C-alpha positions as MATLAB code, in Angstrom:
seq = 'MSPLESNRPLSGMDALLARTPFFYGWAVVAIVFITMGIGVNVRTSFSLLFPAILNEYGWDRATTAATFSIGFAIGAMLAPVVGKLLEFVAPRYLLSISAILVSLGFILSTYATQPWHFYLTLGVLMVGTGIVLTYVGQSMFLPNWFQRRRGLAVGVAFSGVGIGSIILMPLIQETISAEGWRDACWLMAGLLLVIVLPMNFFLQRKEPADIGLYPDGDAAPDKEMTRGQQTAADPVVDVEWVNTDWTLRKAVKTATFWWLALACSTALYVWYAVQVHQTKYLIEIGFSELEAASALGLVGFAGVIGQIYLGNLSDRIGREWVWSLSTAGFLLSCVLLLVMEHVPSATMMYAMVILQGGLGYGIATVFGSMPADLFQGRGYGIIFGTLGTLALVGGAVGPWLTGYFYDEGGNYHLAFYVVIAMSVLSILSVWLAAPRKRRLVAGQARKRAMRAMLK';
ca = [
      16.986   28.635   -4.780;
      16.073   31.268   -6.772;
      17.774   31.932   -9.875;
      18.066   35.109   -8.130;
      19.346   33.780   -4.795;
      23.021   31.910   -7.212;
      25.754   33.826   -8.205;
      26.498   30.407   -9.906;
      27.781   31.285  -13.917;
      25.336   29.646  -16.282;
      27.772   26.494  -17.994;
      27.957   26.057  -21.632;
      25.408   23.251  -21.788;
      23.193   24.726  -18.806;
      22.681   28.403  -20.811;
      21.602   26.146  -24.142;
      18.848   24.153  -22.465;
      18.065   27.017  -21.265;
      17.357   28.912  -23.961;
      15.004   25.451  -26.323;
      11.577   27.014  -27.004;
       9.541   25.358  -24.385;
       9.808   25.873  -20.333;
      12.653   22.586  -19.234;
      10.918   21.168  -16.961;
       9.139   19.234  -19.211;
      11.870   18.297  -20.706;
      12.604   17.021  -16.750;
       9.493   15.260  -17.473;
      10.307   13.638  -20.580;
      13.418   12.586  -19.471;
      11.864   11.204  -16.544;
       9.223   10.024  -17.961;
      11.981    7.091  -20.175;
      13.555    7.088  -17.525;
      10.590    4.752  -15.003;
       9.371    4.048  -18.058;
      12.463    1.388  -18.303;
      14.274    1.702  -14.664;
      10.414    0.652  -12.768;
       9.399   -1.900  -15.874;
      13.341   -3.995  -14.989;
      12.450   -4.185  -11.525;
       8.772   -4.872  -12.099;
      10.012   -7.257  -13.482;
      10.770   -9.840  -11.187;
       7.098  -10.802  -11.360;
       8.420  -12.902  -14.321;
      11.502  -13.479  -13.493;
       9.844  -15.469  -10.442;
       8.505  -18.048  -11.759;
      11.364  -19.199  -13.816;
      13.479  -18.897  -10.924;
      11.205  -21.638   -8.908;
      10.433  -23.560  -12.068;
      14.962  -24.388  -12.121;
      15.799  -23.790   -8.825;
      12.824  -25.481   -6.715;
      12.932  -23.296   -3.969;
       9.161  -22.142   -1.624;
       7.431  -18.891   -2.477;
       8.664  -17.307    0.884;
      12.125  -17.600   -0.112;
      12.962  -16.671   -3.824;
      10.147  -13.735   -2.799;
      13.501  -12.456   -0.081;
      14.924  -11.416   -3.365;
      12.437   -7.630   -3.404;
      11.607   -7.945   -0.757;
      15.766   -7.813    0.419;
      15.902   -5.442   -2.237;
      13.316   -3.000   -0.683;
      14.612   -3.050    2.479;
      18.113   -2.081    0.951;
      15.870    0.519   -1.210;
      14.497    1.783    2.169;
      17.418    2.263    3.830;
      18.790    3.855    1.070;
      16.114    6.885    0.668;
      17.124    8.645    3.075;
      20.651    9.019    2.121;
      19.832    9.634   -1.093;
      17.393   12.437   -0.043;
      20.531   14.067    2.027;
      23.125   13.228   -1.193;
      20.372   15.399   -3.438;
      21.457   18.657   -1.384;
      24.911   18.620   -3.055;
      24.806   15.924   -5.638;
      23.251   16.644   -8.544;
      20.072   13.939   -9.931;
      22.234   12.962  -13.364;
      25.030   11.836  -11.053;
      23.107    9.693   -9.062;
      21.180    8.522  -11.870;
      23.238    7.450  -13.996;
      25.076    5.383  -10.883;
      21.680    3.620  -10.277;
      21.672    1.930  -14.212;
      25.472    1.422  -14.077;
      24.402   -0.938  -10.706;
      20.866   -2.224  -11.756;
      22.455   -3.099  -14.812;
      25.264   -4.869  -12.648;
      22.810   -7.008  -11.026;
      20.985   -8.675  -13.973;
      24.464   -9.242  -15.398;
      25.803  -11.139  -12.442;
      22.129  -12.823  -11.652;
      23.003  -14.533  -14.796;
      25.827  -16.630  -12.471;
      23.598  -17.224  -10.189;
      22.975  -20.493   -8.072;
      22.094  -19.847   -4.059;
      18.879  -17.849   -3.177;
      21.232  -15.194   -1.267;
      22.996  -14.855   -4.408;
      20.061  -13.396   -5.850;
      19.915  -11.790   -2.408;
      22.565   -9.531   -3.313;
      22.061   -9.684   -7.243;
      18.542   -9.443   -8.084;
      17.602   -7.868   -4.399;
      19.901   -5.455   -3.385;
      21.490   -4.074   -6.461;
      18.608   -4.300   -9.198;
      15.720   -3.711   -6.614;
      17.824   -1.816   -3.548;
      20.077    0.584   -5.898;
      17.482    1.372   -8.091;
      15.083    3.249   -6.240;
      17.017    6.596   -7.736;
      15.378    5.262  -10.453;
      11.849    5.002   -9.054;
       9.417    6.425   -7.930;
      10.927    8.119   -4.924;
      14.527    8.993   -6.797;
      12.183   11.128   -8.676;
      10.452   12.247   -6.275;
      12.765   14.007   -4.572;
      13.389   16.407   -7.523;
      10.355   16.537  -10.276;
       7.841   18.661   -7.612;
      10.887   21.372   -8.044;
      10.001   22.371  -11.167;
       5.838   23.136  -11.062;
       3.729   24.449   -8.448;
       0.290   25.085   -9.869;
       0.421   22.326  -11.961;
       2.932   19.628   -9.771;
       0.259   17.008  -10.433;
      -0.358   17.477  -14.242;
       3.105   17.028  -14.246;
       4.225   14.454  -11.978;
       1.266   12.231  -13.500;
       2.597   12.812  -16.627;
       5.762   11.626  -15.885;
       5.121    8.771  -13.870;
       2.677    7.721  -16.647;
       5.718    7.002  -18.363;
       5.529    3.349  -16.478;
       2.795    2.098  -18.150;
       4.400    3.038  -21.859;
       6.923    1.026  -20.621;
       4.490   -1.821  -19.188;
       3.120   -2.625  -22.585;
       6.107   -2.921  -24.515;
       8.578   -4.001  -22.513;
       6.020   -7.140  -19.753;
       5.314   -9.000  -23.250;
       8.734   -8.629  -24.805;
      10.573   -9.754  -22.060;
       8.294  -12.558  -21.288;
       8.590  -14.181  -25.000;
      12.255  -13.614  -24.049;
      11.871  -15.714  -20.878;
       9.836  -18.482  -22.892;
      12.457  -18.735  -25.735;
      15.446  -17.710  -24.496;
      15.320  -17.995  -20.906;
      15.038  -15.656  -17.691;
      18.620  -15.490  -17.786;
      18.632  -13.349  -22.103;
      15.911  -11.682  -20.293;
      18.609   -9.958  -17.650;
      20.576   -9.406  -20.175;
      18.479   -7.802  -22.750;
      17.122   -5.655  -19.252;
      20.534   -4.164  -18.703;
      21.622   -3.338  -22.075;
      18.540   -0.726  -22.346;
      19.775    0.687  -19.042;
      23.046    1.674  -20.106;
      22.199    2.674  -24.025;
      19.016    4.836  -23.300;
      18.821    5.476  -19.197;
      22.164    6.078  -18.675;
      23.297    8.446  -21.279;
      19.867   10.157  -21.090;
      20.217   10.979  -17.485;
      23.446   11.970  -17.393;
      23.575   14.744  -19.817;
      19.759   16.198  -19.820;
      18.450   15.559  -16.273;
      18.684   18.919  -13.835;
      17.618   19.261  -10.036;
      15.691   22.530  -10.462;
      14.500   25.435  -12.977;
      17.565   27.531  -10.991;
      20.053   25.505  -11.946;
      19.424   26.969  -15.304;
      18.519   30.585  -14.424;
      14.653   29.824  -14.663;
      11.713   29.730  -12.371;
       8.712   26.977  -11.347;
       6.164   26.547  -13.974;
       8.366   28.560  -16.415;
       6.814   31.845  -14.731;
       8.742   34.986  -15.536;
       8.902   35.547  -11.664;
       8.776   34.026   -8.869;
       5.116   34.790   -6.798;
       5.688   37.197   -4.067;
       4.944   35.765   -0.692;
       2.672   36.892    0.904;
       2.659   37.852    4.503;
       0.101   37.086    6.699;
      -1.946   40.252    6.789;
      -1.660   40.186    2.511;
      -3.440   36.879    2.246;
      -6.121   36.908   -0.307;
      -8.817   33.821   -0.761;
      -7.155   32.994   -3.637;
      -4.238   32.437   -2.105;
      -3.592   28.266   -1.438;
      -2.472   28.908    1.298;
      -4.190   27.685    5.229;
      -1.979   26.764    7.330;
       0.315   30.332    7.663;
       2.271   29.265   10.397;
       2.577   26.056    8.613;
       3.454   26.827    5.089;
       6.084   29.513    6.430;
       7.465   27.015    8.297;
      11.801   25.832    7.750;
      11.150   22.507    6.845;
      13.777   19.727    9.097;
      13.873   16.163    9.131;
      13.613   16.898   12.820;
      11.056   18.991   12.834;
       9.016   16.961   10.775;
       8.915   14.161   12.280;
       7.678   15.878   15.647;
       4.057   15.800   13.142;
       1.847   14.010   13.224;
       0.688   14.971   10.000;
       4.115   13.610    8.812;
       3.285   10.021   10.593;
      -0.771   10.055    8.600;
       1.480   10.829    5.882;
       4.010    7.391    6.255;
       1.080    4.717    7.748;
      -0.606    5.792    4.003;
       2.229    5.450    1.882;
       3.407    2.638    3.121;
      -0.139    0.506    3.841;
      -0.543    1.550    0.245;
       3.322   -0.099   -1.286;
       2.044   -3.189    1.028;
      -0.962   -2.953   -1.351;
       0.829   -2.614   -4.428;
       3.735   -4.954   -4.085;
       1.893   -7.611   -2.373;
      -0.528   -7.853   -5.565;
       2.333   -6.993   -8.143;
       4.127   -9.531   -6.972;
       2.579  -12.500   -6.906;
      -0.263  -11.469  -10.158;
       1.231  -13.453  -12.532;
       2.273  -16.784  -10.845;
      -1.475  -16.586   -9.276;
      -3.460  -15.551  -12.481;
      -0.978  -18.778  -14.236;
      -2.204  -21.195  -11.424;
      -6.068  -19.841  -11.994;
      -5.856  -21.516  -15.702;
      -4.427  -18.712  -17.696;
      -1.046  -18.924  -19.594;
       1.718  -17.584  -19.151;
       1.986  -15.016  -22.404;
      -1.544  -13.548  -20.886;
      -1.242  -13.438  -17.507;
       2.232  -11.209  -18.528;
       0.649   -9.451  -20.512;
      -1.588   -8.597  -18.065;
       0.731   -6.782  -15.779;
       1.185   -5.353  -18.663;
      -2.435   -3.971  -19.666;
      -1.784   -3.124  -16.077;
       0.857   -0.503  -16.313;
      -0.839    0.452  -20.147;
      -4.191    1.334  -18.071;
      -2.081    3.736  -15.707;
      -0.833    5.473  -18.665;
      -4.660    7.552  -19.037;
      -5.409    7.185  -14.405;
      -1.707    8.660  -13.686;
      -2.324   11.731  -16.186;
      -6.187   12.061  -15.573;
      -5.673   11.429  -11.592;
      -2.557   14.298  -11.498;
      -4.455   16.784  -12.710;
      -7.233   15.935  -11.226;
      -5.308   15.681   -7.508;
      -4.750   19.342   -9.163;
      -7.857   20.231   -9.326;
     -10.075   18.450   -5.870;
      -7.620   18.039   -3.752;
      -4.516   15.066   -3.046;
      -6.340   13.227   -0.287;
      -9.959   12.770   -2.450;
      -7.356   11.347   -5.612;
      -5.574    9.132   -2.709;
      -8.439    7.287   -1.521;
      -9.825    6.480   -5.363;
      -6.432    5.032   -6.295;
      -6.354    2.168   -3.441;
      -9.678    1.919   -3.672;
      -8.611    0.884   -7.362;
      -6.721   -2.099   -5.585;
      -8.784   -2.816   -3.036;
     -11.592   -3.590   -5.621;
      -9.151   -5.409   -8.376;
      -8.143   -7.589   -5.468;
     -11.898   -9.003   -4.819;
     -11.542   -9.256   -8.748;
      -8.494  -11.472   -8.374;
     -10.542  -13.525   -5.200;
     -13.100  -14.197   -7.398;
     -11.674  -15.566  -10.247;
     -10.316  -18.138   -8.759;
     -13.776  -18.971   -8.943;
     -14.518  -17.656  -12.480;
     -11.253  -16.908  -13.703;
     -12.437  -15.616  -17.372;
     -10.951  -12.659  -19.264;
     -13.525  -10.539  -18.680;
     -13.010  -10.035  -14.161;
      -9.465  -10.304  -16.002;
      -9.652   -7.211  -17.298;
     -11.706   -5.592  -15.125;
      -9.100   -6.379  -12.429;
      -6.526   -4.534  -15.143;
      -8.859   -1.441  -15.696;
      -9.154   -1.089  -11.571;
      -5.549   -1.945  -10.793;
      -4.011    0.218  -13.209;
      -6.325    3.007  -14.235;
      -7.247    3.733  -10.720;
      -4.989    2.233   -8.336;
      -1.776    3.967  -10.486;
      -3.014    7.294   -9.106;
      -1.225    6.283   -6.034;
       1.577    7.150   -7.616;
       1.092   10.197   -9.156;
      -0.383   11.625   -5.345;
       3.111   10.349   -3.725;
       5.207   12.515   -5.901;
       2.747   15.862   -5.215;
       1.479   15.350   -1.855;
       4.460   15.488    0.348;
       5.624   18.592   -1.239;
       2.928   19.766   -1.025;
       3.300   19.557    2.442;
       6.947   19.669    3.395;
       8.662   21.699    0.785;
      11.912   23.740    1.204;
      15.353   23.587    2.711;
      14.833   20.188    3.757;
      12.779   18.293    1.292;
      15.238   15.802   -0.214;
      15.661   13.739    3.108;
      12.541   14.496    4.917;
      10.401   12.650    1.423;
      13.818   10.204    1.709;
      12.147    9.428    5.028;
       9.392    9.046    3.813;
      10.002    7.165    1.157;
      11.654    5.196    4.071;
       8.660    4.033    5.406;
       6.893    3.840    2.819;
       9.234    1.098    1.867;
       9.547   -1.137    4.323;
       5.352   -2.127    3.599;
       6.588   -2.726   -0.488;
       8.807   -4.517    0.926;
       7.524   -6.939    4.401;
       3.919   -7.146    1.197;
       5.560   -9.570   -1.283;
       7.554  -11.304    1.736;
       4.278  -11.938    3.718;
       1.710  -13.223    0.713;
       4.408  -15.588   -0.234;
       4.156  -16.551    3.689;
       0.966  -17.072    3.562;
       0.324  -18.623    0.549;
       3.368  -21.307    1.997;
       1.618  -21.806    5.377;
      -2.189  -22.199    3.780;
      -2.058  -23.625    0.188;
      -4.112  -19.924   -1.197;
      -3.900  -16.568   -1.416;
      -6.701  -16.455    0.136;
      -5.766  -14.546    3.705;
      -2.378  -13.116    2.415;
      -5.883  -10.475   -0.282;
      -7.683  -10.284    3.146;
      -4.912   -7.754    4.191;
      -4.731   -6.075    1.466;
      -7.830   -5.328    1.076;
      -7.925   -4.273    4.741;
      -5.019   -2.820    4.085;
      -6.256   -0.281    1.874;
      -8.834    1.045    3.915;
      -6.127    1.500    6.497;
      -4.212    3.793    3.441;
      -7.248    5.555    2.906;
      -8.415    6.695    6.477;
      -4.903    7.379    6.876;
      -4.283    9.842    4.056;
      -7.800   12.217    5.444;
      -6.174   12.063    8.971;
      -2.723   13.448    7.308;
      -5.152   15.902    5.809;
      -3.065   18.151    3.648;
      -5.661   20.487    2.848;
      -5.651   21.720    5.755;
      -1.834   23.088    5.521;
      -2.720   24.362    1.216;
      -4.998   24.007   -1.116;
      -4.318   22.915   -4.795;
      -4.594   25.281   -7.061;
      -8.074   23.829   -7.860;
      -9.437   24.629   -4.855;
      -8.008   27.813   -4.106;
     -10.006   29.324   -7.044;
     -13.161   27.655   -5.448;
     -12.237   29.523   -2.344;
     -11.414   32.806   -4.122;
     -15.408   32.285   -5.525;
     -16.765   31.609   -3.213;
     -15.602   34.632   -1.425;
     -16.368   37.152   -4.558;
     -19.876   35.566   -4.011;
     -20.012   36.724   -0.050;
];
């Protein structure tokens, strides 16, 4: 909805936010940056809690890793619900509730003594309801603020995960080593309640129209072009597609929706299969606990530059190319993990970090931009939420199946081979989804316009 379509007067706070000396969309990016720097990393910290919980209780890996998988399954079911709720409820309220529930999950987990206790606390509450704080929840409203620079804005916002990881992961691991995993859980709960909760409750907004602005900070919206008015500079390729008033029912009837869902699901399988088990794997092949935790943090730090650069690059060359490059980063990092079993050198580990973070994390940026390119409109929230559900199926299955393969075979060989195959499938699927055949990114549209001028 544009400001012109809304007769709602601005509140005192909204009017104040609209008068900032810069486009408030960049403030939204900053809030998402900090929220994800904490929110995503406290969820990823399960990889650090995992060895400590295993050592204390002696359960098998599949049983323990199922905590994360159950949480992902709950998150998958909640994603379309959150998307639908965003049609009626401001994201700042949903983000605040999520921060409270995730904190509660951490606190209650310190009293857990049985696997099902962890399934409810670190699984349902921490991982499950924490979906709102992460890539899926933020992607439901952040793209509203930008059109021409959507990839860059999402890349900058999501790079907060990397900054957060380089700070939080060693801190959490040191807390686990010195004080125990329970103190680490209290620490993470405190960060959410003191920083994430008040910042989002008071300052976050859903879209520019909420404070009387337009996307990208434009003085007025771009005029809609009719079929006869189209120019070479217009990013629209498929006019009928772009002019469709997309609903979930219409979207699921398209092959594009399902190819995109498969690309996202296989990518999240790869992402979380590697990340949940990476720390324990590195410790087993000879690295210290601090080195393994630092590696997880460095992956996110490498992702800072990667996400910003690749987000901007996706605005220039297209989402498919950047998705392929990023997924290839995870594929190659998995190959190096296999090689490190025989050559556990620091050089190999840092190369794996650069590939996984510097390239692989670009998946998140495109994941936050590409569905909006294809299905933007009034029904986007529930469409993205449903895509998120299907994607999170991969994220839920990956950690559990990887643990199962280890328990059955005594090593991660088969698990890593499956990760490689999933990476290839994800790359093929995104090209079949083909967002470039519906709407060009800004850089592609400019190139088309230049070619038309030279003819």
